[in-house]
Amino acid sequence: MDAIMLALVAVALANADGRTGLLLSDLLAARKDRRRVVAIAFGAFIANALIAAIAGAALNRMVGQGIVSLLIAFATLSAAAALLWRGRLGPSADELAPTAPSVLLVRMLTLQFGNRSHFLIGALAATSGAGLWAAAGGLVGWILALLPFLAFGPALAAQRPVQVLRYAGAAILVLWGVRAGMAAFGL
């Protein structure tokens, strides 16, 4: 049960910048098949979360907890770096909007493969071996981070409190990563 809460918090913090929500919001505005786009986005996230969770649970049986702590340190620190990155991390909605639904599905699946959220889900699944719980928590955290940006759009991302939340989320992820790294070396 710890895996679900840890994954929920980690993924929600890692997506505090709203890039995914803004991309989905822009895609929904640019396309007429909104239900299909939402189903594709959620399906791609769930498929990749399950892959990451299964890989993390398998890793739990293969390596020791010191290596898993290093993996968590790397996952949280890289998520913090992605959160603070100013540039674009993927394609824009303008690049994805004119594509056919099948091409959009493939693009969303490949865009989210190895994403910071899924890397965190895999690393947290490796701590306890509870992969499905980590995937469920990651999905809930992703939805919680996505909803405000879907509801209020790009105007929300420019607000000062959202910027403060982004920096606070990055600081928490950095502290979490440093603590996990130190625990890996017995410090």
XYZ file of N, CA, C and O in Angstrom:
748
model
N 0.820 -1.198 0.000
C 0.000 0.000 0.000
C 0.858 1.254 0.000
O 0.420 2.289 -0.446
N 2.092 1.139 0.498
C 2.992 2.289 0.471
C 3.309 2.699 -0.953
O 3.482 3.889 -1.240
N 3.396 1.716 -1.859
C 3.761 2.007 -3.242
C 2.747 2.927 -3.907
O 3.122 3.807 -4.686
N 1.476 2.754 -3.591
C 0.452 3.582 -4.230
C 0.580 5.048 -3.803
O 0.501 5.954 -4.616
N 0.822 5.275 -2.518
C 0.934 6.658 -2.034
C 2.237 7.314 -2.487
O 2.247 8.489 -2.856
N 3.333 6.556 -2.434
C 4.610 7.118 -2.878
C 4.570 7.471 -4.359
O 5.041 8.532 -4.776
N 4.003 6.574 -5.166
C 3.907 6.842 -6.597
C 2.968 8.012 -6.877
O 3.247 8.851 -7.746
N 1.868 8.093 -6.149
C 0.928 9.206 -6.319
C 1.628 10.536 -6.066
O 1.551 11.462 -6.875
N 2.329 10.631 -4.946
C 3.000 11.885 -4.594
C 4.132 12.195 -5.572
O 4.272 13.325 -6.047
N 4.941 11.188 -5.892
C 6.089 11.419 -6.772
C 5.646 11.864 -8.167
O 6.191 12.818 -8.728
N 4.661 11.201 -8.725
C 4.206 11.547 -10.075
C 3.486 12.894 -10.079
O 3.658 13.691 -11.007
N 2.705 13.175 -9.045
C 2.046 14.485 -8.971
C 3.078 15.606 -8.872
O 2.947 16.641 -9.526
N 4.118 15.402 -8.068
C 5.177 16.418 -7.968
C 5.942 16.556 -9.274
O 6.283 17.668 -9.690
N 6.227 15.439 -9.930
C 7.009 15.470 -11.163
C 6.266 16.141 -12.307
O 6.884 16.615 -13.259
N 4.951 16.194 -12.220
C 4.158 16.819 -13.277
C 3.569 18.157 -12.864
O 2.601 18.625 -13.460
N 4.155 18.781 -11.864
C 3.639 20.059 -11.370
C 3.827 21.189 -12.363
O 3.194 22.231 -12.236
N 4.660 21.005 -13.369
C 4.860 22.060 -14.360
C 3.710 22.158 -15.350
O 3.550 23.163 -16.024
N 2.896 21.125 -15.463
C 1.711 21.173 -16.307
C 1.953 20.943 -17.774
O 1.052 21.153 -18.587
N 3.137 20.489 -18.160
C 3.415 20.282 -19.591
C 2.455 19.280 -20.213
O 1.944 19.507 -21.312
N 2.213 18.189 -19.533
C 1.314 17.166 -20.070
C -0.116 17.686 -20.153
O -0.802 17.465 -21.145
N -0.557 18.369 -19.128
C -1.907 18.920 -19.136
C -2.104 19.955 -20.221
O -3.146 19.997 -20.875
N -1.095 20.793 -20.421
C -1.195 21.808 -21.467
C -1.166 21.184 -22.858
O -1.884 21.630 -23.753
N -0.346 20.152 -23.037
C -0.311 19.461 -24.324
C -1.662 18.827 -24.622
O -2.201 18.977 -25.722
N -2.225 18.148 -23.634
C -3.529 17.522 -23.834
C -4.616 18.565 -24.039
O -5.501 18.398 -24.883
N -4.549 19.667 -23.315
C -5.524 20.744 -23.481
C -5.452 21.333 -24.891
O -6.488 21.560 -25.530
N -4.247 21.561 -25.374
C -4.078 22.091 -26.731
C -4.531 21.087 -27.791
O -5.119 21.469 -28.805
N -4.257 19.806 -27.557
C -4.714 18.775 -28.495
C -6.237 18.715 -28.544
O -6.825 18.577 -29.608
N -6.861 18.820 -27.386
C -8.321 18.788 -27.345
C -8.926 19.996 -28.047
O -9.988 19.899 -28.663
N -8.249 21.132 -27.958
C -8.742 22.330 -28.634
C -8.554 22.250 -30.145
O -9.348 22.805 -30.906
N -7.518 21.547 -30.589
C -7.189 21.506 -32.008
C -7.905 20.389 -32.763
O -7.981 20.443 -33.992
N -8.409 19.402 -32.074
C -9.015 18.246 -32.743
C -10.505 18.155 -32.435
O -10.961 18.599 -31.398
N -11.215 17.520 -33.326
C -12.650 17.361 -33.141
C -13.000 16.074 -32.381
O -14.032 15.993 -31.743
N -12.140 15.073 -32.440
C -12.402 13.785 -31.781
C -11.839 13.776 -30.362
O -10.925 13.039 -30.036
N -12.432 14.573 -29.506
C -11.900 14.790 -28.154
C -11.937 13.534 -27.298
O -10.994 13.267 -26.550
N -12.997 12.784 -27.365
C -13.084 11.568 -26.548
C -11.995 10.582 -26.941
O -11.397 9.933 -26.085
N -11.772 10.460 -28.225
C -10.732 9.550 -28.694
C -9.355 10.013 -28.240
O -8.524 9.212 -27.841
N -9.101 11.319 -28.279
C -7.809 11.860 -27.850
C -7.593 11.601 -26.360
O -6.498 11.189 -25.949
N -8.612 11.806 -25.553
C -8.500 11.536 -24.115
C -8.256 10.046 -23.882
O -7.400 9.663 -23.066
N -8.986 9.189 -24.595
C -8.792 7.745 -24.451
C -7.380 7.338 -24.870
O -6.746 6.495 -24.218
N -6.860 7.944 -25.922
C -5.501 7.641 -26.379
C -4.487 8.082 -25.337
O -3.555 7.340 -25.005
N -4.640 9.290 -24.802
C -3.685 9.798 -23.811
C -3.693 8.940 -22.551
O -2.634 8.555 -22.044
N -4.883 8.614 -22.047
C -4.971 7.796 -20.850
C -4.503 6.368 -21.114
O -3.818 5.765 -20.283
N -4.874 5.824 -22.263
C -4.434 4.474 -22.617
C -2.923 4.384 -22.747
O -2.313 3.404 -22.290
N -2.310 5.392 -23.348
C -0.849 5.397 -23.486
C -0.182 5.489 -22.120
O 0.815 4.811 -21.861
N -0.730 6.334 -21.246
C -0.149 6.438 -19.908
C -0.274 5.119 -19.157
O 0.685 4.647 -18.543
N -1.446 4.521 -19.196
C -1.674 3.270 -18.468
C -0.795 2.152 -19.015
O -0.202 1.386 -18.239
N -0.684 2.041 -20.335
C 0.153 0.991 -20.919
C 1.607 1.143 -20.485
O 2.252 0.169 -20.067
N 2.121 2.359 -20.563
C 3.510 2.582 -20.159
C 3.696 2.441 -18.656
O 4.744 1.980 -18.194
N 2.696 2.825 -17.863
C 2.788 2.654 -16.412
C 2.820 1.174 -16.049
O 3.567 0.766 -15.147
N 2.035 0.364 -16.735
C 2.050 -1.073 -16.473
C 3.391 -1.694 -16.857
O 3.908 -2.557 -16.137
N 3.955 -1.265 -17.972
C 5.274 -1.769 -18.383
C 6.316 -1.398 -17.335
O 7.130 -2.230 -16.919
N 6.292 -0.138 -16.884
C 7.258 0.312 -15.874
C 7.051 -0.431 -14.558
O 8.024 -0.813 -13.890
N 5.802 -0.648 -14.175
C 5.512 -1.322 -12.912
C 5.943 -2.783 -12.950
O 6.504 -3.298 -11.975
N 5.706 -3.452 -14.045
C 6.118 -4.850 -14.168
C 7.637 -4.955 -14.162
O 8.213 -5.826 -13.496
N 8.296 -4.041 -14.870
C 9.762 -4.040 -14.873
C 10.311 -3.744 -13.476
O 11.282 -4.375 -13.035
N 9.706 -2.804 -12.764
C 10.144 -2.485 -11.406
C 9.936 -3.636 -10.447
O 10.795 -3.925 -9.610
N 8.790 -4.313 -10.559
C 8.524 -5.455 -9.684
C 9.491 -6.594 -9.976
O 9.944 -7.287 -9.051
N 9.834 -6.785 -11.242
C 10.815 -7.818 -11.593
C 12.197 -7.439 -11.065
O 12.949 -8.293 -10.585
N 12.522 -6.157 -11.141
C 13.810 -5.683 -10.636
C 13.920 -5.877 -9.129
O 15.003 -6.150 -8.619
N 12.798 -5.783 -8.435
C 12.777 -5.984 -6.985
C 13.291 -7.364 -6.603
O 13.941 -7.525 -5.582
N 13.005 -8.368 -7.434
C 13.429 -9.731 -7.144
C 14.868 -10.001 -7.570
O 15.452 -10.999 -7.172
N 15.449 -9.104 -8.381
C 16.771 -9.371 -8.933
C 17.916 -8.637 -8.249
O 19.034 -9.127 -8.245
N 17.663 -7.449 -7.721
C 18.754 -6.648 -7.172
C 18.479 -6.317 -5.707
O 17.358 -6.427 -5.233
N 19.513 -5.868 -5.031
C 19.386 -5.506 -3.626
C 18.790 -4.118 -3.444
O 18.657 -3.329 -4.394
N 18.463 -3.809 -2.213
C 17.817 -2.538 -1.902
C 18.755 -1.342 -2.076
O 18.288 -0.226 -2.295
N 20.051 -1.555 -1.997
C 20.989 -0.456 -2.244
C 20.915 0.029 -3.680
O 20.900 1.230 -3.947
N 20.842 -0.894 -4.616
C 20.714 -0.539 -6.037
C 19.362 0.116 -6.286
O 19.265 1.083 -7.041
N 18.335 -0.392 -5.634
C 17.001 0.196 -5.787
C 16.995 1.625 -5.247
O 16.403 2.519 -5.852
N 17.682 1.864 -4.141
C 17.775 3.231 -3.600
C 18.493 4.154 -4.565
O 18.108 5.317 -4.730
N 19.530 3.647 -5.216
C 20.217 4.458 -6.236
C 19.296 4.747 -7.421
O 19.317 5.849 -7.983
N 18.494 3.772 -7.793
C 17.540 3.974 -8.882
C 16.509 5.036 -8.512
O 16.179 5.905 -9.321
N 16.025 4.996 -7.282
C 15.071 6.016 -6.822
C 15.742 7.385 -6.801
O 15.135 8.387 -7.196
N 16.985 7.436 -6.348
C 17.705 8.713 -6.330
C 17.826 9.271 -7.741
O 17.564 10.462 -7.982
N 18.191 8.423 -8.681
C 18.330 8.887 -10.061
C 16.983 9.310 -10.643
O 16.883 10.323 -11.335
N 15.930 8.539 -10.351
C 14.595 8.854 -10.886
C 14.076 10.177 -10.336
O 13.544 11.008 -11.084
N 14.229 10.400 -9.037
C 13.709 11.644 -8.459
C 14.543 12.849 -8.876
O 13.997 13.920 -9.147
N 15.852 12.683 -8.952
C 16.697 13.811 -9.371
C 16.485 14.160 -10.843
O 16.468 15.339 -11.212
N 16.300 13.148 -11.688
C 16.031 13.449 -13.096
C 14.637 14.050 -13.278
O 14.427 14.903 -14.144
N 13.668 13.641 -12.451
C 12.333 14.252 -12.507
C 12.398 15.708 -12.074
O 11.732 16.572 -12.656
N 13.217 16.005 -11.060
C 13.385 17.397 -10.626
C 14.039 18.226 -11.718
O 13.651 19.375 -11.966
N 15.028 17.654 -12.404
C 15.686 18.376 -13.501
C 14.705 18.648 -14.635
O 14.689 19.750 -15.205
N 13.876 17.671 -14.968
C 12.871 17.874 -16.022
C 11.844 18.910 -15.607
O 11.346 19.679 -16.431
N 11.537 18.943 -14.326
C 10.568 19.911 -13.807
C 11.102 21.334 -13.911
O 10.356 22.270 -14.172
N 12.405 21.501 -13.713
C 13.014 22.830 -13.770
C 13.444 23.240 -15.173
O 13.781 24.403 -15.392
N 13.438 22.302 -16.106
C 13.860 22.589 -17.472
C 12.913 23.586 -18.113
O 11.709 23.398 -18.122
N 13.448 24.654 -18.652
C 12.621 25.718 -19.231
C 12.133 25.384 -20.640
O 11.068 25.807 -21.046
N 12.942 24.674 -21.394
C 12.598 24.397 -22.791
C 11.511 23.352 -22.932
O 11.009 22.787 -21.971
N 11.174 23.100 -24.151
C 10.163 22.105 -24.468
C 10.757 20.716 -24.352
O 11.887 20.472 -24.750
N 10.014 19.760 -23.810
C 10.501 18.396 -23.626
C 9.951 17.429 -24.662
O 10.337 16.276 -24.688
N 9.066 17.863 -25.477
C 8.461 16.979 -26.475
C 7.824 17.800 -27.575
O 7.984 19.020 -27.639
N 7.080 17.140 -28.439
C 6.442 17.872 -29.534
C 5.308 18.754 -29.034
O 4.758 18.533 -27.961
N 4.972 19.724 -29.832
C 3.860 20.602 -29.487
C 2.555 19.985 -29.996
O 2.557 19.054 -30.794
N 1.470 20.542 -29.542
C 0.161 20.058 -29.984
C -0.029 20.327 -31.476
O -0.726 19.573 -32.154
N 0.588 21.383 -31.988
C 0.479 21.684 -33.423
C 1.100 20.578 -34.268
O 0.647 20.315 -35.376
N 2.146 19.944 -33.746
C 2.781 18.856 -34.476
C 1.963 17.571 -34.405
O 1.993 16.758 -35.322
N 1.225 17.381 -33.318
C 0.450 16.158 -33.131
C -0.985 16.266 -33.649
O -1.600 15.252 -33.959
N -1.516 17.467 -33.727
C -2.934 17.651 -34.056
C -3.337 17.095 -35.419
O -4.388 16.464 -35.521
N -2.576 17.309 -36.490
C -3.066 16.842 -37.790
C -2.896 15.349 -38.043
O -3.269 14.868 -39.107
N -2.376 14.589 -37.112
C -2.123 13.172 -37.346
C -3.390 12.347 -37.199
O -4.330 12.725 -36.507
N -3.382 11.198 -37.853
C -4.503 10.262 -37.756
C -4.526 9.660 -36.345
O -3.501 9.624 -35.666
N -5.690 9.167 -35.900
C -5.776 8.602 -34.551
C -4.793 7.460 -34.302
O -4.214 7.362 -33.217
N -4.583 6.600 -35.273
C -3.646 5.492 -35.070
C -2.212 6.000 -34.933
O -1.438 5.498 -34.113
N -1.862 7.025 -35.705
C -0.527 7.618 -35.608
C -0.390 8.361 -34.280
O 0.665 8.302 -33.628
N -1.450 9.025 -33.852
C -1.438 9.712 -32.562
C -1.232 8.716 -31.421
O -0.471 8.991 -30.492
N -1.860 7.555 -31.512
C -1.678 6.525 -30.489
C -0.221 6.075 -30.418
O 0.359 6.005 -29.329
N 0.369 5.816 -31.552
C 1.769 5.379 -31.577
C 2.683 6.489 -31.054
O 3.603 6.234 -30.267
N 2.419 7.726 -31.459
C 3.244 8.852 -30.987
C 3.114 9.037 -29.476
O 4.102 9.281 -28.797
N 1.892 8.941 -28.944
C 1.696 9.095 -27.496
C 2.354 7.949 -26.730
O 2.935 8.173 -25.668
N 2.272 6.736 -27.262
C 2.930 5.608 -26.603
C 4.445 5.805 -26.560
O 5.081 5.572 -25.534
N 5.021 6.245 -27.659
C 6.476 6.428 -27.691
C 6.916 7.664 -26.923
O 7.999 7.670 -26.343
N 6.096 8.707 -26.915
C 6.452 9.910 -26.159
C 6.487 9.649 -24.662
O 7.323 10.198 -23.944
N 5.579 8.817 -24.196
C 5.501 8.573 -22.764
C 6.413 7.447 -22.299
O 6.617 7.279 -21.109
N 6.988 6.685 -23.227
C 7.886 5.604 -22.829
C 9.165 6.199 -22.257
O 9.846 6.989 -22.896
N 9.486 5.851 -21.035
C 10.668 6.398 -20.386
C 10.472 7.792 -19.833
O 11.419 8.437 -19.403
N 9.252 8.261 -19.823
C 8.899 9.569 -19.275
C 9.258 9.600 -17.788
O 9.359 8.573 -17.140
N 9.413 10.792 -17.244
C 9.763 10.923 -15.821
C 8.751 10.238 -14.919
O 9.119 9.647 -13.911
N 7.478 10.293 -15.273
C 6.449 9.645 -14.461
C 6.632 8.137 -14.449
O 6.551 7.492 -13.407
N 6.889 7.581 -15.611
C 7.016 6.140 -15.706
C 8.324 5.644 -15.103
O 8.387 4.551 -14.548
N 9.350 6.441 -15.197
C 10.616 6.095 -14.553
C 10.433 6.066 -13.037
O 10.934 5.169 -12.356
N 9.693 7.033 -12.514
C 9.395 7.039 -11.080
C 8.539 5.836 -10.678
O 8.773 5.212 -9.640
N 7.555 5.503 -11.482
C 6.695 4.350 -11.187
C 7.526 3.072 -11.154
O 7.396 2.256 -10.246
N 8.403 2.906 -12.121
C 9.252 1.718 -12.148
C 10.187 1.654 -10.952
O 10.373 0.593 -10.342
N 10.785 2.784 -10.606
C 11.700 2.811 -9.459
C 10.966 2.538 -8.156
O 11.459 1.799 -7.299
N 9.782 3.110 -7.999
C 9.025 2.885 -6.764
C 8.437 1.483 -6.702
O 8.282 0.921 -5.618
N 8.131 0.896 -7.846
C 7.674 -0.492 -7.862
C 8.813 -1.426 -7.465
O 8.580 -2.486 -6.875
N 10.034 -1.025 -7.759
C 11.192 -1.849 -7.401
C 11.446 -1.863 -5.900
O 12.085 -2.784 -5.397
N 10.962 -0.866 -5.173
C 11.208 -0.845 -3.727
C 10.435 -1.928 -2.993
O 10.941 -2.531 -2.071
N 9.200 -2.158 -3.413
C 8.363 -3.105 -2.676
C 7.943 -4.309 -3.498
O 7.443 -5.276 -2.940
N 8.086 -4.239 -4.795
C 7.608 -5.309 -5.655
C 6.123 -5.210 -5.958
O 5.572 -6.035 -6.660
N 5.466 -4.177 -5.447
C 4.027 -3.977 -5.665
C 3.827 -3.109 -6.905
O 3.470 -1.936 -6.816
N 4.081 -3.692 -8.056
C 4.054 -2.951 -9.305
C 2.699 -2.372 -9.665
O 2.597 -1.222 -10.071
N 1.646 -3.164 -9.519
C 0.321 -2.663 -9.892
C -0.132 -1.530 -8.981
O -0.803 -0.596 -9.431
N 0.239 -1.597 -7.708
C -0.108 -0.504 -6.794
C 0.645 0.763 -7.178
O 0.100 1.866 -7.111
N 1.898 0.619 -7.556
C 2.679 1.782 -7.982
C 2.096 2.376 -9.264
O 2.020 3.598 -9.412
N 1.661 1.520 -10.190
C 1.051 2.015 -11.427
C -0.261 2.742 -11.137
O -0.538 3.798 -11.720
N -1.054 2.192 -10.224
C -2.327 2.843 -9.861
C -2.075 4.191 -9.195
O -2.734 5.187 -9.506
N -1.116 4.245 -8.289
C -0.783 5.510 -7.639
C -0.235 6.528 -8.630
O -0.559 7.715 -8.561
N 0.592 6.060 -9.557
C 1.120 6.955 -10.580
C 0.017 7.520 -11.470
O 0.029 8.696 -11.826
N -0.955 6.690 -11.808
C -2.080 7.158 -12.624
C -2.883 8.220 -11.891
O -3.219 9.263 -12.471
N -3.164 8.002 -10.626
C -3.927 8.979 -9.843
C -3.131 10.285 -9.706
O -3.679 11.379 -9.863
N -1.835 10.174 -9.438
C -0.994 11.374 -9.341
C -0.934 12.133 -10.648
O -0.970 13.367 -10.675
N -0.868 11.411 -11.760
C -0.828 12.043 -13.082
C -2.137 12.767 -13.369
O -2.127 13.891 -13.858
N -3.246 12.134 -13.029
C -4.555 12.766 -13.240
C -4.691 14.010 -12.370
O -5.170 15.051 -12.828
N -4.275 13.925 -11.106
C -4.364 15.089 -10.221
C -3.513 16.255 -10.722
O -3.895 17.414 -10.574
N -2.366 15.958 -11.295
C -1.517 17.020 -11.833
C -2.056 17.546 -13.156
O -1.842 18.709 -13.505
N -2.788 16.728 -13.882
C -3.293 17.072 -15.202
C -4.558 17.928 -15.159
O -4.710 18.866 -15.953
N -5.443 17.640 -14.232
C -6.767 18.265 -14.216
C -6.776 19.796 -14.144
O -7.531 20.426 -14.882
N -5.992 20.423 -13.267
C -6.062 21.887 -13.235
C -5.670 22.547 -14.561
O -6.261 23.546 -14.964
N -4.709 21.960 -15.254
C -4.265 22.540 -16.513
C -5.245 22.254 -17.632
O -5.379 23.046 -18.557
N -5.958 21.138 -17.539
C -7.026 20.877 -18.498
C -8.188 21.840 -18.289
O -8.804 22.308 -19.229
N -8.469 22.124 -17.037
C -9.612 22.981 -16.722
C -9.351 24.449 -17.031
O -10.221 25.141 -17.549
N -8.153 24.926 -16.714
C -7.887 26.361 -16.829
C -6.931 26.739 -17.946
O -6.736 27.917 -18.222
N -6.289 25.769 -18.570
C -5.462 26.006 -19.740
C -4.152 26.721 -19.472
O -3.651 26.763 -18.349
N -3.583 27.304 -20.528
C -2.266 27.933 -20.441
C -2.203 29.117 -19.477
O -1.135 29.443 -18.974
N -3.321 29.751 -19.223
C -3.319 30.895 -18.304
C -2.892 30.473 -16.906
O -2.245 31.238 -16.192
N -3.233 29.257 -16.519
C -2.863 28.777 -15.191
C -1.362 28.574 -15.065
O -0.767 28.894 -14.035
N -0.732 28.078 -16.102
C 0.705 27.794 -16.051
C 1.531 29.060 -15.863
O 2.627 29.003 -15.326
N 1.016 30.188 -16.281
C 1.760 31.437 -16.156
C 1.583 32.110 -14.796
O 2.281 33.073 -14.493
N 0.687 31.607 -13.982
C 0.429 32.215 -12.679
C 1.604 31.996 -11.723
O 2.263 30.966 -11.750
N 1.840 32.957 -10.879
C 2.944 32.901 -9.919
C 2.826 31.733 -8.933
O 3.815 31.052 -8.680
N 1.643 31.439 -8.369
C 1.554 30.292 -7.452
C 1.915 28.960 -8.112
O 2.465 28.078 -7.461
N 1.624 28.816 -9.385
C 1.982 27.576 -10.080
C 3.496 27.476 -10.227
O 4.076 26.389 -10.083
N 4.148 28.606 -10.484
C 5.611 28.602 -10.567
C 6.226 28.242 -9.219
O 7.193 27.482 -9.147
N 5.667 28.780 -8.145
C 6.154 28.452 -6.802
C 5.947 26.971 -6.517
O 6.828 26.300 -5.962
N 4.794 26.443 -6.913
C 4.510 25.018 -6.729
C 5.493 24.161 -7.521
O 5.952 23.122 -7.032
N 5.833 24.590 -8.716
C 6.802 23.862 -9.535
C 8.164 23.812 -8.851
O 8.792 22.760 -8.763
N 8.631 24.962 -8.338
C 9.928 24.993 -7.655
C 9.892 24.213 -6.340
O 10.864 23.540 -5.988
N 8.793 24.281 -5.631
C 8.663 23.519 -4.390
C 8.656 22.016 -4.684
O 9.295 21.237 -3.964
N 7.961 21.619 -5.736
C 7.963 20.212 -6.132
C 9.353 19.736 -6.509
O 9.770 18.631 -6.135
N 10.087 20.568 -7.237
C 11.456 20.205 -7.607
C 12.342 20.097 -6.366
O 13.169 19.185 -6.266
N 12.164 21.004 -5.414
C 12.966 20.953 -4.181
C 12.671 19.683 -3.392
O 13.591 19.028 -2.875
N 11.404 19.305 -3.306
C 11.044 18.073 -2.598
C 11.641 16.859 -3.299
O 12.181 15.952 -2.653
N 11.575 16.836 -4.629
C 12.152 15.717 -5.367
C 13.667 15.654 -5.207
O 14.241 14.567 -5.103
N 14.325 16.807 -5.166
C 15.777 16.820 -4.956
C 16.116 16.284 -3.566
O 17.026 15.450 -3.410
N 15.393 16.738 -2.550
C 15.638 16.234 -1.194
C 15.391 14.729 -1.109
O 16.157 13.996 -0.463
N 14.346 14.271 -1.731
C 14.020 12.848 -1.757
C 15.134 12.072 -2.452
O 15.564 11.015 -1.976
N 15.626 12.607 -3.571
C 16.698 11.942 -4.302
C 18.002 11.904 -3.535
O 18.701 10.883 -3.519
N 18.347 13.008 -2.880
C 19.581 13.045 -2.085
C 19.481 12.075 -0.914
O 20.426 11.335 -0.618
N 18.330 12.033 -0.273
C 18.135 11.108 0.855
C 18.234 9.666 0.383
O 18.869 8.826 1.042
N 17.622 9.338 -0.761
C 17.684 7.963 -1.280
C 19.118 7.614 -1.676
O 19.574 6.494 -1.448
N 19.832 8.562 -2.269
C 21.222 8.314 -2.639
C 22.105 8.088 -1.427
O 22.977 7.212 -1.427
N 21.885 8.878 -0.388
C 22.667 8.694 0.837
C 22.319 7.360 1.518
O 23.207 6.686 2.051
N 21.058 6.978 1.475
C 20.651 5.707 2.069
C 21.272 4.528 1.299
O 21.582 3.492 1.900
N 21.462 4.695 -0.008
C 22.075 3.630 -0.800
C 23.500 3.353 -0.352
O 23.980 2.217 -0.442
N 24.194 4.377 0.131
C 25.564 4.209 0.576
C 25.686 4.083 2.096
O 26.760 4.152 2.653
N 24.540 3.949 2.765
C 24.533 3.747 4.202
C 24.853 4.998 5.006
O 25.284 4.914 6.139
N 24.605 6.144 4.442
C 24.882 7.420 5.140
C 23.630 7.961 5.791
O 22.561 7.792 5.419
